[in-house]
C-alpha cells in the first residue's frame, strides 16, 4: 500500500470528492485503522498508526463511534479537507474551474499514474476494483445519482394513446373487469 500524499489528489482527479472518500475508507480498512462490519464503520481503538493525511483524520475522527458507511462517506466527501484538495487541483490547472473535470494536463497525469501502477486500483478505477464484494456493494450504494441516471429511459404510461393523450372509455374487460353491471 503506497501512502504518499498524492494518492488522494489522484483519487479526486479520477472521481471527485466521492472517490476521495471511498479511497480513504478502503485504505484505512486495509491498514486496520477502521473496521467495516456490515453497514457500519468504526475506528479501531488501538489504531496502528496516526492518520497520514487530513482526509484520513476526518474519517477516523467521525468513526470513533460506530457510524454508517453512507454517512461516513458523505462526511468525508463534504469535508473542508476534501474541498481543499479540489482547490489545489484547480490552482495547479489539473481540474477545470466550472465543470470540475480533469483538464488535458489532469488526464495526462491520470494516464501516467495508471501506467505506473504504483497506487491501489480503487484509487484510479473506483469501487469496481475493490475485491471485497460486501465492501464494494456498501460503497456503490452510497454513490449519488448523476445526470445520466435522471435522463435514463422511462417507459410511457400504460394508459396513454399513441399521440400521448389519455384515452377515455377504454374497455378493460380483458383484465377481468366486466365494465358493466355485476
Coordinates of N, CA and C in Angstrom, one line a residue:
X1 N 0.9 -1.2 0.0 CA 0.0 0.0 0.0 C 0.9 1.2 0.0
X2 N 0.8 2.1 -1.0 CA 1.5 3.3 -1.1 C 0.8 4.4 -0.4
X3 N 1.5 5.2 0.4 CA 0.9 6.2 1.2 C 1.3 7.6 1.0
X4 N 1.8 7.9 -0.2 CA 2.2 9.3 -0.4 C 1.0 10.2 -0.5
X5 N 1.2 11.5 -0.3 CA 0.1 12.5 -0.2 C -0.7 12.6 -1.5
X6 N -0.1 12.2 -2.6 CA -0.7 12.4 -3.9 C -1.8 11.3 -4.2
X7 N -2.0 10.3 -3.3 CA -3.0 9.3 -3.6 C -4.4 10.0 -3.6
X8 N -4.7 10.8 -2.6 CA -6.0 11.4 -2.6 C -6.2 12.5 -3.6
X9 N -5.1 13.1 -4.1 CA -5.2 14.1 -5.2 C -5.5 13.3 -6.5
X10 N -4.9 12.1 -6.7 CA -5.2 11.3 -7.8 C -6.7 10.8 -7.8
X11 N -7.1 10.4 -6.6 CA -8.5 10.0 -6.4 C -9.4 11.1 -6.7
X12 N -9.2 12.3 -6.3 CA -10.0 13.5 -6.6 C -10.0 13.7 -8.1
X13 N -8.9 13.6 -8.7 CA -8.8 13.8 -10.2 C -9.5 12.8 -10.9
X14 N -9.5 11.5 -10.5 CA -10.2 10.4 -11.2 C -11.7 10.4 -10.9
X15 N -12.1 10.8 -9.7 CA -13.5 10.6 -9.5 C -14.2 11.7 -8.5
X16 N -13.4 12.7 -8.3 CA -14.0 13.8 -7.4 C -14.0 13.5 -6.0
X17 N -14.7 14.3 -5.2 CA -14.8 14.1 -3.7 C -15.3 12.7 -3.3
X18 N -16.2 12.1 -4.1 CA -16.8 10.8 -3.8 C -15.6 9.8 -3.8
X19 N -14.8 9.8 -4.8 CA -13.7 8.9 -4.9 C -12.7 9.0 -3.8
X20 N -12.5 10.3 -3.3 CA -11.6 10.5 -2.2 C -12.1 9.8 -1.0
X21 N -13.4 10.0 -0.7 CA -14.0 9.4 0.5 C -13.9 7.8 0.4
X22 N -14.2 7.3 -0.8 CA -14.2 5.8 -1.0 C -12.8 5.3 -0.8
X23 N -11.8 6.0 -1.3 CA -10.4 5.6 -1.2 C -9.9 5.6 0.2
X24 N -10.3 6.7 0.9 CA -9.9 6.8 2.3 C -10.5 5.6 3.1
X25 N -11.7 5.3 2.9 CA -12.4 4.2 3.6 C -11.7 2.9 3.4
X26 N -11.4 2.6 2.1 CA -10.8 1.3 1.8 C -9.3 1.3 2.3
X27 N -8.6 2.4 2.1 CA -7.2 2.4 2.6 C -7.1 2.2 4.1
X28 N -7.9 2.9 4.9 CA -7.9 2.8 6.3 C -8.4 1.4 6.7
X29 N -9.3 0.8 6.0 CA -9.7 -0.6 6.3 C -8.6 -1.5 6.1
X30 N -7.8 -1.3 5.0 CA -6.7 -2.2 4.6 C -5.6 -2.1 5.7
X31 N -5.4 -0.9 6.2 CA -4.4 -0.6 7.3 C -4.8 -1.2 8.6
X32 N -6.1 -1.4 8.8 CA -6.6 -1.9 10.1 C -6.9 -0.7 11.0
X33 N -7.0 0.5 10.5 CA -7.3 1.7 11.3 C -8.8 1.8 11.6
X34 N -9.6 1.2 10.7 CA -11.1 1.1 10.8 C -11.5 -0.3 10.5
X35 N -12.7 -0.6 11.0 CA -13.3 -1.9 10.7 C -14.6 -1.6 10.1
X36 N -15.0 -2.4 9.1 CA -16.3 -2.4 8.5 C -17.0 -3.7 8.8
X37 N -18.1 -3.5 9.6 CA -18.9 -4.7 10.0 C -20.3 -4.4 9.5
X38 N -20.7 -5.2 8.5 CA -22.0 -4.9 7.9 C -22.0 -3.5 7.3
X39 N -23.1 -2.8 7.6 CA -23.1 -1.4 7.0 C -22.5 -0.4 8.0
X40 N -21.8 -0.8 9.0 CA -21.2 0.1 10.0 C -19.7 0.2 9.9
X41 N -19.2 1.4 10.2 CA -17.7 1.7 10.2 C -17.4 2.1 11.5
X42 N -16.2 1.6 12.0 CA -15.8 2.1 13.4 C -14.3 2.1 13.4
X43 N -13.7 3.2 13.9 CA -12.3 3.3 14.1 C -11.8 2.3 15.2
X44 N -10.7 1.6 14.9 CA -10.3 0.6 15.9 C -9.7 1.4 17.1
X45 N -9.9 0.9 18.3 CA -9.5 1.6 19.5 C -7.9 1.8 19.5
X46 N -7.2 0.8 19.1 CA -5.7 0.9 19.1 C -5.3 1.0 17.6
X47 N -5.5 2.1 17.0 CA -5.2 2.2 15.6 C -3.6 2.1 15.4
X48 N -3.2 1.3 14.4 CA -1.8 1.0 14.3 C -0.9 2.2 14.0
X49 N -1.5 3.3 13.3 CA -0.7 4.5 13.0 C -1.6 5.6 13.0
X50 N -1.1 6.8 13.3 CA -2.0 8.0 13.1 C -2.3 8.3 11.7
X51 N -3.3 9.1 11.5 CA -3.7 9.5 10.1 C -2.6 10.1 9.3
X52 N -2.4 9.6 8.1 CA -1.3 10.1 7.3 C -1.7 11.3 6.5
X53 N -3.0 11.5 6.4 CA -3.5 12.6 5.5 C -4.7 13.2 6.3
X54 N -4.9 14.5 6.1 CA -6.1 15.1 6.8 C -7.4 14.4 6.5
X55 N -7.6 13.9 5.3 CA -8.8 13.2 4.9 C -9.0 12.0 5.8
X56 N -7.9 11.3 6.0 CA -8.0 10.1 6.9 C -8.3 10.5 8.3
X57 N -7.8 11.6 8.7 CA -8.1 12.1 10.1 C -9.6 12.4 10.2
X58 N -10.2 13.0 9.2 CA -11.6 13.3 9.2 C -12.4 12.0 9.4
X59 N -12.0 11.0 8.6 CA -12.8 9.7 8.7 C -12.6 9.0 10.0
X60 N -11.4 8.9 10.5 CA -11.2 8.2 11.8 C -11.8 9.0 13.0
X61 N -11.8 10.3 12.9 CA -12.5 11.1 14.0 C -14.0 10.9 13.9
X62 N -14.6 10.9 12.7 CA -16.0 10.7 12.6 C -16.4 9.3 13.0
X63 N -15.6 8.3 12.8 CA -16.0 6.9 13.0 C -15.4 6.5 14.4
X64 N -15.1 7.4 15.3 CA -14.6 6.9 16.6 C -15.7 6.1 17.3
X65 N -17.0 6.4 17.0 CA -18.1 5.6 17.4 C -18.6 5.0 16.2
X66 N -19.3 3.9 16.2 CA -19.8 3.2 15.0 C -20.7 4.1 14.2
X67 N -20.5 4.2 12.9 CA -21.3 5.0 12.0 C -21.6 4.2 10.8
X68 N -22.6 4.7 10.1 CA -23.0 4.0 8.8 C -22.0 4.4 7.7
X69 N -21.8 3.4 6.8 CA -20.9 3.7 5.7 C -21.3 4.9 4.9
X70 N -22.6 5.0 4.6 CA -23.1 6.1 3.7 C -22.8 7.4 4.4
X71 N -23.1 7.5 5.7 CA -22.8 8.8 6.5 C -21.4 9.1 6.5
X72 N -20.5 8.1 6.7 CA -19.1 8.3 6.8 C -18.5 8.8 5.5
X73 N -19.0 8.3 4.4 CA -18.5 8.7 3.1 C -19.1 10.1 2.8
X74 N -20.3 10.4 3.2 CA -20.8 11.8 3.0 C -20.1 12.8 3.8
X75 N -19.7 12.5 5.0 CA -18.9 13.5 5.8 C -17.6 13.7 5.2
X76 N -16.9 12.7 4.7 CA -15.6 12.9 4.1 C -15.7 13.7 2.8
X77 N -16.8 13.3 2.0 CA -17.0 14.0 0.7 C -17.2 15.5 0.9
X78 N -17.9 15.9 1.9 CA -18.3 17.3 2.2 C -17.2 18.0 3.0
X79 N -16.2 17.3 3.5 CA -15.3 17.9 4.5 C -14.4 19.0 3.8
X80 N -14.0 20.0 4.6 CA -13.2 21.1 4.1 C -11.8 20.5 3.6
X81 N -11.3 19.5 4.2 CA -10.1 18.9 3.7 C -10.2 18.3 2.3
X82 N -11.3 17.7 2.0 CA -11.6 17.2 0.6 C -11.7 18.4 -0.3
X83 N -12.4 19.4 0.1 CA -12.6 20.6 -0.8 C -11.2 21.3 -1.0
X84 N -10.3 21.2 -0.1 CA -9.0 21.8 -0.2 C -8.2 21.1 -1.3
X85 N -8.4 19.8 -1.4 CA -7.8 19.0 -2.5 C -8.3 19.5 -3.8
X86 N -9.6 19.7 -4.0 CA -10.1 20.2 -5.2 C -9.6 21.6 -5.6
X87 N -9.5 22.5 -4.6 CA -9.0 23.8 -4.8 C -7.5 23.8 -5.3
X88 N -6.7 22.9 -4.6 CA -5.3 22.7 -5.0 C -5.2 22.2 -6.5
X89 N -6.0 21.3 -6.9 CA -6.0 20.8 -8.2 C -6.4 21.8 -9.2
X90 N -7.4 22.7 -8.9 CA -7.8 23.8 -9.7 C -6.7 24.8 -9.9
X91 N -6.0 25.1 -8.8 CA -4.9 26.0 -8.8 C -3.7 25.5 -9.7
X92 N -3.5 24.2 -9.7 CA -2.5 23.6 -10.5 C -2.9 23.5 -12.0
X93 N -4.1 23.8 -12.3 CA -4.6 23.6 -13.6 C -4.9 22.2 -14.1
X94 N -5.1 21.3 -13.1 CA -5.4 19.9 -13.4 C -6.9 19.6 -13.5
X95 N -7.7 20.6 -13.0 CA -9.2 20.4 -13.0 C -9.7 21.7 -13.5
X96 N -10.8 21.7 -14.3 CA -11.4 22.9 -14.8 C -12.1 23.7 -13.7
X97 N -12.3 24.9 -13.9 CA -12.9 25.8 -12.9 C -14.4 25.6 -12.7
X98 N -15.1 25.3 -13.8 CA -16.5 25.3 -13.7 C -17.1 23.9 -13.7
X99 N -16.7 23.0 -14.5 CA -17.2 21.7 -14.5 C -16.5 20.7 -13.7
X100 N -15.4 21.1 -13.1 CA -14.6 20.3 -12.2 C -14.1 18.9 -12.8
X101 N -13.9 18.9 -14.1 CA -13.4 17.7 -14.8 C -11.9 17.9 -15.0
X102 N -11.2 16.8 -15.2 CA -9.8 16.9 -15.4 C -9.5 17.7 -16.8
X103 N -8.5 18.5 -16.7 CA -8.1 19.2 -18.0 C -7.2 18.2 -18.7
X104 N -6.6 18.7 -19.8 CA -5.7 17.8 -20.6 C -4.5 17.4 -19.7
X105 N -4.0 18.4 -18.9 CA -2.8 18.0 -18.1 C -3.3 17.0 -17.0
X106 N -4.5 17.2 -16.5 CA -5.0 16.2 -15.5 C -5.2 14.9 -16.1
X107 N -5.7 14.8 -17.3 CA -5.9 13.5 -17.9 C -4.5 12.8 -18.2
X108 N -3.5 13.6 -18.6 CA -2.2 13.1 -18.8 C -1.6 12.5 -17.5
X109 N -1.8 13.3 -16.4 CA -1.3 12.8 -15.1 C -2.0 11.5 -14.7
X110 N -3.3 11.4 -14.9 CA -4.0 10.2 -14.6 C -3.5 9.0 -15.5
X111 N -3.3 9.2 -16.8 CA -2.8 8.2 -17.6 C -1.4 7.7 -17.2
X112 N -0.5 8.7 -16.7 CA 0.8 8.3 -16.2 C 0.7 7.5 -15.0
X113 N -0.3 7.8 -14.1 CA -0.4 7.1 -12.8 C -1.0 5.7 -13.1
X114 N -1.9 5.6 -14.1 CA -2.4 4.2 -14.4 C -1.3 3.4 -15.0
X115 N -0.5 4.0 -15.8 CA 0.6 3.2 -16.5 C 1.7 2.8 -15.4
X116 N 1.9 3.6 -14.5 CA 2.9 3.3 -13.4 C 2.4 2.2 -12.5
X117 N 1.1 2.1 -12.3 CA 0.5 1.1 -11.4 C 1.1 1.1 -10.0
X118 N 1.4 2.3 -9.5 CA 2.0 2.5 -8.2 C 1.0 2.7 -7.1
X119 N -0.2 2.8 -7.5 CA -1.3 3.1 -6.5 C -2.3 2.0 -6.5
X120 N -3.1 1.8 -5.5 CA -4.1 0.8 -5.5 C -5.1 1.1 -6.6
X121 N -5.6 0.0 -7.2 CA -6.5 0.2 -8.4 C -7.8 1.0 -8.0
X122 N -8.3 0.8 -6.8 CA -9.5 1.5 -6.5 C -9.4 3.0 -6.5
X123 N -8.2 3.5 -6.3 CA -8.0 5.0 -6.4 C -8.3 5.5 -7.8
X124 N -7.8 4.9 -8.8 CA -7.9 5.3 -10.2 C -9.2 4.8 -10.9
X125 N -9.6 3.6 -10.5 CA -10.7 2.9 -11.3 C -12.0 3.1 -10.5
X126 N -12.0 3.1 -9.2 CA -13.2 3.3 -8.4 C -13.6 2.0 -7.7
X127 N -14.8 1.9 -7.2 CA -15.3 0.8 -6.4 C -15.3 -0.5 -7.2
X128 N -15.3 -0.5 -8.5 CA -15.3 -1.8 -9.2 C -14.0 -2.5 -9.0
X129 N -13.0 -1.9 -8.6 CA -11.7 -2.5 -8.4 C -11.5 -3.1 -7.0
X130 N -12.5 -2.9 -6.1 CA -12.4 -3.4 -4.8 C -12.8 -4.9 -4.8
X131 N -11.9 -5.7 -4.3 CA -12.1 -7.2 -4.3 C -13.1 -7.7 -3.3
X132 N -13.3 -7.1 -2.2 CA -14.2 -7.5 -1.2 C -15.6 -7.1 -1.7
X133 N -16.4 -8.1 -2.0 CA -17.8 -7.9 -2.6 C -18.7 -7.1 -1.7
X134 N -18.6 -7.4 -0.4 CA -19.5 -6.8 0.6 C -19.2 -5.3 0.7
X135 N -17.9 -5.0 0.8 CA -17.5 -3.6 0.9 C -17.8 -2.8 -0.4
X136 N -17.5 -3.5 -1.6 CA -17.8 -2.9 -2.8 C -19.3 -2.5 -2.9
X137 N -20.2 -3.5 -2.5 CA -21.6 -3.2 -2.5 C -22.0 -2.1 -1.6
X138 N -21.4 -2.0 -0.4 CA -21.7 -0.9 0.5 C -21.3 0.4 -0.1
X139 N -20.2 0.5 -0.7 CA -19.7 1.7 -1.2 C -20.5 2.2 -2.5
X140 N -20.8 1.3 -3.4 CA -21.5 1.6 -4.6 C -22.9 2.1 -4.2
X141 N -23.5 1.6 -3.1 CA -24.8 2.0 -2.7 C -24.9 3.4 -2.2
X142 N -23.7 4.0 -1.9 CA -23.7 5.4 -1.4 C -23.5 6.4 -2.4
X143 N -23.3 6.0 -3.7 CA -23.0 7.0 -4.7 C -24.2 7.8 -5.1
X144 N -24.0 9.1 -5.3 CA -25.1 10.0 -5.6 C -25.4 9.8 -7.1
X145 N -26.7 9.8 -7.5 CA -27.0 9.6 -8.9 C -26.5 10.8 -9.7
X146 N -26.1 10.5 -10.9 CA -25.6 11.6 -11.8 C -26.7 12.0 -12.7
X147 N -26.4 13.0 -13.6 CA -27.4 13.5 -14.5 C -27.8 12.3 -15.5
X148 N -26.9 11.5 -15.8 CA -27.3 10.4 -16.7 C -28.3 9.5 -16.1
X149 N -28.3 9.3 -14.8 CA -29.4 8.5 -14.2 C -30.7 9.1 -14.4
X150 N -30.8 10.4 -14.3 CA -32.0 11.2 -14.4 C -32.5 11.2 -15.8
X151 N -31.6 11.1 -16.8 CA -32.0 11.1 -18.2 C -32.3 9.7 -18.8
X152 N -32.2 8.7 -17.9 CA -32.4 7.3 -18.4 C -33.8 7.1 -19.0
X153 N -33.9 6.0 -19.7 CA -35.2 5.7 -20.4 C -36.3 5.5 -19.4
X154 N -37.4 6.1 -19.7 CA -38.6 6.0 -18.9 C -39.7 5.4 -19.8
X155 N -40.3 4.3 -19.4 CA -41.3 3.8 -20.3 C -42.6 4.7 -20.3
X156 N -43.3 4.7 -21.4 CA -44.5 5.5 -21.5 C -45.6 4.9 -20.5
X157 N -46.5 5.8 -20.1 CA -47.5 5.3 -19.2 C -48.4 4.4 -20.0
X158 N -48.9 3.4 -19.3 CA -49.7 2.3 -20.0 C -51.1 2.8 -20.5
X159 N -51.6 3.9 -19.9 CA -52.9 4.3 -20.3 C -52.9 5.5 -21.2
X160 N -51.8 5.8 -21.9 CA -51.7 6.8 -22.9 C -51.8 6.3 -24.3
X161 N -52.4 7.0 -25.1 CA -52.6 6.7 -26.5 C -51.3 6.9 -27.3
X162 N -51.2 6.6 -28.6 CA -50.0 6.8 -29.4 C -49.6 8.3 -29.4
X163 N -50.6 9.2 -29.4 CA -50.3 10.6 -29.5 C -50.0 11.3 -28.2
X164 N -50.0 10.5 -27.1 CA -49.6 11.0 -25.8 C -50.8 11.4 -25.0
X165 N -52.0 11.4 -25.5 CA -53.2 11.8 -24.8 C -53.8 10.6 -24.1
X166 N -54.4 10.9 -23.0 CA -55.1 9.9 -22.2 C -56.3 9.4 -23.0
X167 N -56.5 8.1 -23.1 CA -57.7 7.6 -23.8 C -58.8 7.4 -22.8
X168 N -60.0 7.8 -23.1 CA -61.1 7.6 -22.2 C -62.0 6.5 -22.7
X169 N -62.6 5.9 -21.8 CA -63.6 4.9 -22.2 C -63.0 3.6 -22.8
X170 N -61.8 3.2 -22.3 CA -61.2 2.0 -22.7 C -61.9 0.8 -22.2
X171 N -61.9 -0.2 -22.9 CA -62.5 -1.5 -22.5 C -61.5 -2.3 -21.7
X172 N -61.8 -2.5 -20.4 CA -60.9 -3.2 -19.5 C -61.4 -4.6 -19.3
X173 N -62.3 -5.1 -20.1 CA -62.8 -6.4 -19.9 C -61.8 -7.5 -20.0
X174 N -60.7 -7.3 -20.7 CA -59.7 -8.3 -20.8 C -58.9 -8.5 -19.5
X175 N -59.0 -7.5 -18.6 CA -58.4 -7.6 -17.3 C -59.3 -8.2 -16.2
X176 N -60.4 -8.7 -16.6 CA -61.3 -9.4 -15.6 C -62.4 -8.4 -15.1
X177 N -62.4 -7.2 -15.6 CA -63.5 -6.3 -15.2 C -64.6 -6.3 -16.3
X178 N -65.8 -6.5 -15.9 CA -66.8 -6.5 -16.9 C -67.2 -5.2 -17.4
X179 N -66.9 -4.1 -16.6 CA -67.2 -2.8 -17.1 C -68.7 -2.5 -17.0
X180 N -69.6 -3.5 -16.8 CA -71.0 -3.2 -16.8 C -71.5 -3.5 -15.4
X181 N -72.8 -3.9 -15.3 CA -73.4 -4.2 -14.0 C -73.0 -5.6 -13.6
X182 N -72.8 -5.8 -12.3 CA -72.5 -7.1 -11.8 C -73.6 -7.8 -11.1

